Amino acid sequence: MGRNKEFDYEQKLDIALELFWTQGYHVTSITDLEREMRINRSSIYPTYGDKKELLIKCLTKYLKGKVAEYAAITGGANTDAIENLRRMFRLAVDQSIREGRTCLAVKMAFEISPGDEDVRRVLLSSEKKIEGIYYNILLAGQAQGSLRNNVDAKLTADFFAASSSALFKNYALNKNRKAVYDMIENLISMVKA
């Protein structure tokens, strides 16, 4: 008869997520995961899968939370498209500034995604959802008349979603939040009516 698991699945997943985020995927070993999660590999493998499956579970959880945060911006009472764009950009940048590191998705996009189709698909699925949120804001702004109608909403949404990590990179190099906020305003001015 098998033993009951004596650990909190989500808590251990959070520990693994933090380890991947801090050390990176390639540096993190199964031994590191055992030590930090405080469970042995005979529990890790049947519960979470191998190291890559564990990473995918961590990324999926992380990205689900990120997409929910972005979606909440447009789910509130504020229907001002320009303000929603500003809030989207600032959310991404401010979280990275507060945490002192780039988002896990960006880190994994550069570290493992180029050579791993499974991770790339997980990241791409989330990116498409965020692009969709930007797209809906842009369409709403065009319908409201606050954003230019001659702007390709799909292309602009893709560009805006990709711009968040570049904005944080600028902050990381220059340590000037005002300059980053000014860049956000410049991006928004390009689509304002």
mmCIF file of C-alpha atoms in Angstrom:
data_model
loop_
_atom_site.group_PDB
_atom_site.id
_atom_site.type_symbol
_atom_site.label_atom_id
_atom_site.label_comp_id
_atom_site.label_asym_id
_atom_site.label_seq_id
_atom_site.Cartn_x
_atom_site.Cartn_y
_atom_site.Cartn_z
ATOM 1 C CA MET A 1 0.000 0.000 0.000
ATOM 2 C CA GLY A 2 1.402 3.413 -1.011
ATOM 3 C CA ARG A 3 2.011 6.181 1.481
ATOM 4 C CA ASN A 4 -0.120 9.290 1.409
ATOM 5 C CA LYS A 5 1.704 12.397 0.278
ATOM 6 C CA GLU A 6 2.609 14.434 3.303
ATOM 7 C CA PHE A 7 3.272 17.735 1.579
ATOM 8 C CA ASP A 8 1.375 20.605 0.026
ATOM 9 C CA TYR A 9 1.558 20.236 -3.762
ATOM 10 C CA GLU A 10 1.202 23.970 -4.508
ATOM 11 C CA GLN A 11 3.660 25.037 -1.810
ATOM 12 C CA LYS A 12 6.334 22.693 -3.180
ATOM 13 C CA LEU A 13 5.565 23.875 -6.722
ATOM 14 C CA ASP A 14 6.131 27.467 -5.555
ATOM 15 C CA ILE A 15 9.494 26.469 -4.099
ATOM 16 C CA ALA A 16 10.539 24.851 -7.387
ATOM 17 C CA LEU A 17 9.324 27.903 -9.315
ATOM 18 C CA GLU A 18 11.433 30.192 -7.153
ATOM 19 C CA LEU A 19 14.474 27.970 -7.595
ATOM 20 C CA PHE A 20 14.128 27.914 -11.394
ATOM 21 C CA TRP A 21 13.615 31.684 -11.365
ATOM 22 C CA THR A 22 16.628 32.353 -9.148
ATOM 23 C CA GLN A 23 19.120 29.849 -10.542
ATOM 24 C CA GLY A 24 17.780 29.188 -14.011
ATOM 25 C CA TYR A 25 16.656 25.889 -15.494
ATOM 26 C CA HIS A 26 20.010 24.503 -16.583
ATOM 27 C CA VAL A 27 21.821 25.234 -13.312
ATOM 28 C CA THR A 28 19.038 23.788 -11.145
ATOM 29 C CA SER A 29 19.585 20.094 -10.521
ATOM 30 C CA ILE A 30 17.221 17.447 -9.223
ATOM 31 C CA THR A 31 19.387 17.416 -6.085
ATOM 32 C CA ASP A 32 18.774 21.173 -5.688
ATOM 33 C CA LEU A 33 15.052 20.590 -6.089
ATOM 34 C CA GLU A 34 15.084 17.758 -3.516
ATOM 35 C CA ARG A 35 16.945 19.927 -1.014
ATOM 36 C CA GLU A 36 14.820 23.067 -1.457
ATOM 37 C CA MET A 37 11.453 21.343 -1.821
ATOM 38 C CA ARG A 38 12.359 19.019 1.078
ATOM 39 C CA ILE A 39 11.050 15.984 -0.726
ATOM 40 C CA ASN A 40 13.026 13.211 -2.385
ATOM 41 C CA ARG A 41 13.090 12.374 -6.057
ATOM 42 C CA SER A 42 10.917 9.317 -5.446
ATOM 43 C CA SER A 43 8.167 11.842 -4.599
ATOM 44 C CA ILE A 44 9.128 14.452 -7.181
ATOM 45 C CA TYR A 45 8.965 12.187 -10.234
ATOM 46 C CA PRO A 46 5.509 10.612 -9.686
ATOM 47 C CA THR A 47 4.025 13.911 -8.478
ATOM 48 C CA TYR A 48 5.592 16.492 -10.790
ATOM 49 C CA GLY A 49 7.382 14.477 -13.466
ATOM 50 C CA ASP A 50 10.973 14.971 -14.517
ATOM 51 C CA LYS A 51 12.789 18.308 -14.251
ATOM 52 C CA LYS A 52 11.360 19.669 -17.494
ATOM 53 C CA GLU A 53 7.814 18.600 -16.629
ATOM 54 C CA LEU A 54 8.246 20.316 -13.261
ATOM 55 C CA LEU A 55 9.430 23.475 -15.027
ATOM 56 C CA ILE A 56 6.390 23.390 -17.318
ATOM 57 C CA LYS A 57 4.079 23.016 -14.304
ATOM 58 C CA CYS A 58 5.834 25.976 -12.645
ATOM 59 C CA LEU A 59 5.633 28.109 -15.798
ATOM 60 C CA THR A 60 1.972 27.222 -16.329
ATOM 61 C CA LYS A 61 1.103 28.294 -12.783
ATOM 62 C CA TYR A 62 3.160 31.482 -13.033
ATOM 63 C CA LEU A 63 1.758 32.459 -16.423
ATOM 64 C CA LYS A 64 -1.826 31.781 -15.395
ATOM 65 C CA GLY A 65 -1.362 34.290 -12.572
ATOM 66 C CA LYS A 66 0.268 36.859 -14.868
ATOM 67 C CA VAL A 67 -2.493 36.644 -17.462
ATOM 68 C CA ALA A 68 -5.110 36.996 -14.701
ATOM 69 C CA GLU A 69 -3.388 40.162 -13.438
ATOM 70 C CA TYR A 70 -3.410 41.677 -16.924
ATOM 71 C CA ALA A 71 -7.012 40.630 -17.567
ATOM 72 C CA ALA A 72 -8.080 42.246 -14.275
ATOM 73 C CA ILE A 73 -7.020 45.614 -15.676
ATOM 74 C CA THR A 74 -9.760 45.519 -18.271
ATOM 75 C CA GLY A 75 -12.249 43.724 -16.029
ATOM 76 C CA GLY A 76 -12.791 46.670 -13.714
ATOM 77 C CA ALA A 77 -14.966 49.720 -14.001
ATOM 78 C CA ASN A 78 -12.329 51.683 -15.942
ATOM 79 C CA THR A 79 -13.085 51.592 -19.656
ATOM 80 C CA ASP A 80 -10.648 54.336 -20.632
ATOM 81 C CA ALA A 81 -8.431 52.584 -23.193
ATOM 82 C CA ILE A 82 -5.529 54.982 -22.765
ATOM 83 C CA GLU A 83 -5.511 54.515 -19.003
ATOM 84 C CA ASN A 84 -5.798 50.731 -19.459
ATOM 85 C CA LEU A 85 -2.769 50.745 -21.779
ATOM 86 C CA ARG A 86 -0.842 52.785 -19.222
ATOM 87 C CA ARG A 87 -1.806 50.366 -16.441
ATOM 88 C CA MET A 88 -0.797 47.336 -18.551
ATOM 89 C CA PHE A 89 2.660 48.714 -19.290
ATOM 90 C CA ARG A 90 3.240 49.935 -15.764
ATOM 91 C CA LEU A 91 2.126 46.633 -14.227
ATOM 92 C CA ALA A 92 4.763 44.718 -16.150
ATOM 93 C CA VAL A 93 7.555 47.177 -15.456
ATOM 94 C CA ASP A 94 6.670 47.901 -11.826
ATOM 95 C CA GLN A 95 6.519 44.215 -10.916
ATOM 96 C CA SER A 96 9.979 43.637 -12.348
ATOM 97 C CA ILE A 97 11.321 46.713 -10.539
ATOM 98 C CA ARG A 98 9.718 45.651 -7.251
ATOM 99 C CA GLU A 99 11.032 42.082 -7.574
ATOM 100 C CA GLY A 100 14.425 43.221 -8.836
ATOM 101 C CA ARG A 101 14.393 40.748 -11.698
ATOM 102 C CA THR A 102 12.829 40.139 -15.052
ATOM 103 C CA CYS A 103 9.723 38.001 -15.225
ATOM 104 C CA LEU A 104 10.161 34.229 -15.220
ATOM 105 C CA ALA A 105 8.628 33.943 -18.696
ATOM 106 C CA VAL A 106 11.214 36.295 -20.196
ATOM 107 C CA LYS A 107 14.025 34.485 -18.392
ATOM 108 C CA MET A 108 12.889 31.095 -19.695
ATOM 109 C CA ALA A 109 12.250 32.493 -23.178
ATOM 110 C CA PHE A 110 15.937 33.274 -23.474
ATOM 111 C CA GLU A 111 17.358 30.386 -21.465
ATOM 112 C CA ILE A 112 15.441 27.346 -22.655
ATOM 113 C CA SER A 113 12.747 28.236 -25.184
ATOM 114 C CA PRO A 114 15.000 28.525 -28.262
ATOM 115 C CA GLY A 115 15.905 24.843 -27.992
ATOM 116 C CA ASP A 116 12.799 23.383 -26.383
ATOM 117 C CA GLU A 117 9.536 23.236 -28.292
ATOM 118 C CA ASP A 118 7.401 22.286 -25.257
ATOM 119 C CA VAL A 119 8.542 25.287 -23.216
ATOM 120 C CA ARG A 120 8.237 27.554 -26.253
ATOM 121 C CA ARG A 121 4.598 26.463 -26.722
ATOM 122 C CA VAL A 122 3.738 27.188 -23.065
ATOM 123 C CA LEU A 123 5.334 30.638 -23.269
ATOM 124 C CA LEU A 124 3.764 31.399 -26.644
ATOM 125 C CA SER A 125 0.282 30.469 -25.431
ATOM 126 C CA SER A 126 0.578 32.959 -22.575
ATOM 127 C CA GLU A 127 2.077 35.649 -24.809
ATOM 128 C CA LYS A 128 -0.884 35.284 -27.191
ATOM 129 C CA LYS A 129 -3.301 35.800 -24.293
ATOM 130 C CA ILE A 130 -1.498 38.987 -23.241
ATOM 131 C CA GLU A 131 -1.437 40.179 -26.852
ATOM 132 C CA GLY A 132 -5.192 39.509 -26.907
ATOM 133 C CA ILE A 133 -5.710 41.760 -23.894
ATOM 134 C CA TYR A 134 -3.737 44.567 -25.563
ATOM 135 C CA TYR A 135 -5.697 43.949 -28.777
ATOM 136 C CA ASN A 136 -9.046 44.293 -27.001
ATOM 137 C CA ILE A 137 -7.908 47.513 -25.316
ATOM 138 C CA LEU A 138 -6.805 48.904 -28.679
ATOM 139 C CA LEU A 139 -10.090 47.968 -30.347
ATOM 140 C CA ALA A 140 -12.049 49.517 -27.473
ATOM 141 C CA GLY A 141 -9.985 52.696 -27.779
ATOM 142 C CA GLN A 142 -10.599 52.844 -31.512
ATOM 143 C CA ALA A 143 -14.332 52.407 -30.920
ATOM 144 C CA GLN A 144 -14.239 55.138 -28.239
ATOM 145 C CA GLY A 145 -12.341 57.434 -30.570
ATOM 146 C CA SER A 146 -9.438 57.842 -28.160
ATOM 147 C CA LEU A 147 -7.064 55.753 -30.308
ATOM 148 C CA ARG A 148 -6.301 56.166 -33.995
ATOM 149 C CA ASN A 149 -8.359 54.018 -36.358
ATOM 150 C CA ASN A 150 -5.556 53.726 -38.906
ATOM 151 C CA VAL A 151 -3.388 51.751 -36.456
ATOM 152 C CA ASP A 152 -3.212 47.999 -37.067
ATOM 153 C CA ALA A 153 -4.557 46.810 -33.707
ATOM 154 C CA LYS A 154 -3.176 43.265 -34.041
ATOM 155 C CA LEU A 155 0.357 44.325 -34.964
ATOM 156 C CA THR A 156 0.360 47.035 -32.291
ATOM 157 C CA ALA A 157 -0.884 44.581 -29.639
ATOM 158 C CA ASP A 158 1.947 42.192 -30.519
ATOM 159 C CA PHE A 159 4.466 45.048 -30.351
ATOM 160 C CA PHE A 160 3.119 46.307 -27.008
ATOM 161 C CA ALA A 161 3.271 42.831 -25.464
ATOM 162 C CA ALA A 162 6.882 42.482 -26.590
ATOM 163 C CA SER A 163 7.826 45.946 -25.339
ATOM 164 C CA SER A 164 7.388 45.256 -21.618
ATOM 165 C CA SER A 165 10.626 43.321 -21.237
ATOM 166 C CA ALA A 166 12.531 45.992 -23.195
ATOM 167 C CA LEU A 167 11.202 48.659 -20.841
ATOM 168 C CA PHE A 168 12.419 46.712 -17.819
ATOM 169 C CA LYS A 169 15.795 46.168 -19.500
ATOM 170 C CA ASN A 170 16.072 49.937 -19.840
ATOM 171 C CA TYR A 171 15.242 50.377 -16.163
ATOM 172 C CA ALA A 172 17.760 47.679 -15.160
ATOM 173 C CA LEU A 173 20.500 49.513 -17.029
ATOM 174 C CA ASN A 174 19.602 53.111 -16.151
ATOM 175 C CA LYS A 175 17.673 52.829 -12.850
ATOM 176 C CA ASN A 176 15.355 55.634 -13.966
ATOM 177 C CA ARG A 177 11.652 54.835 -13.516
ATOM 178 C CA LYS A 178 10.604 58.287 -14.743
ATOM 179 C CA ALA A 179 12.412 57.698 -18.040
ATOM 180 C CA VAL A 180 10.638 54.341 -18.417
ATOM 181 C CA TYR A 181 7.274 55.966 -17.651
ATOM 182 C CA ASP A 182 8.087 58.635 -20.257
ATOM 183 C CA MET A 183 8.775 55.856 -22.786
ATOM 184 C CA ILE A 184 5.410 54.303 -21.930
ATOM 185 C CA GLU A 185 3.725 57.651 -22.567
ATOM 186 C CA ASN A 186 5.589 57.909 -25.873
ATOM 187 C CA LEU A 187 4.369 54.456 -26.939
ATOM 188 C CA ILE A 188 0.813 55.403 -26.045
ATOM 189 C CA SER A 189 1.095 58.747 -27.877
ATOM 190 C CA MET A 190 1.880 56.859 -31.073
ATOM 191 C CA VAL A 191 -1.617 55.362 -31.081
ATOM 192 C CA LYS A 192 -3.605 58.251 -29.533
ATOM 193 C CA ALA A 193 -6.234 59.890 -31.707
#
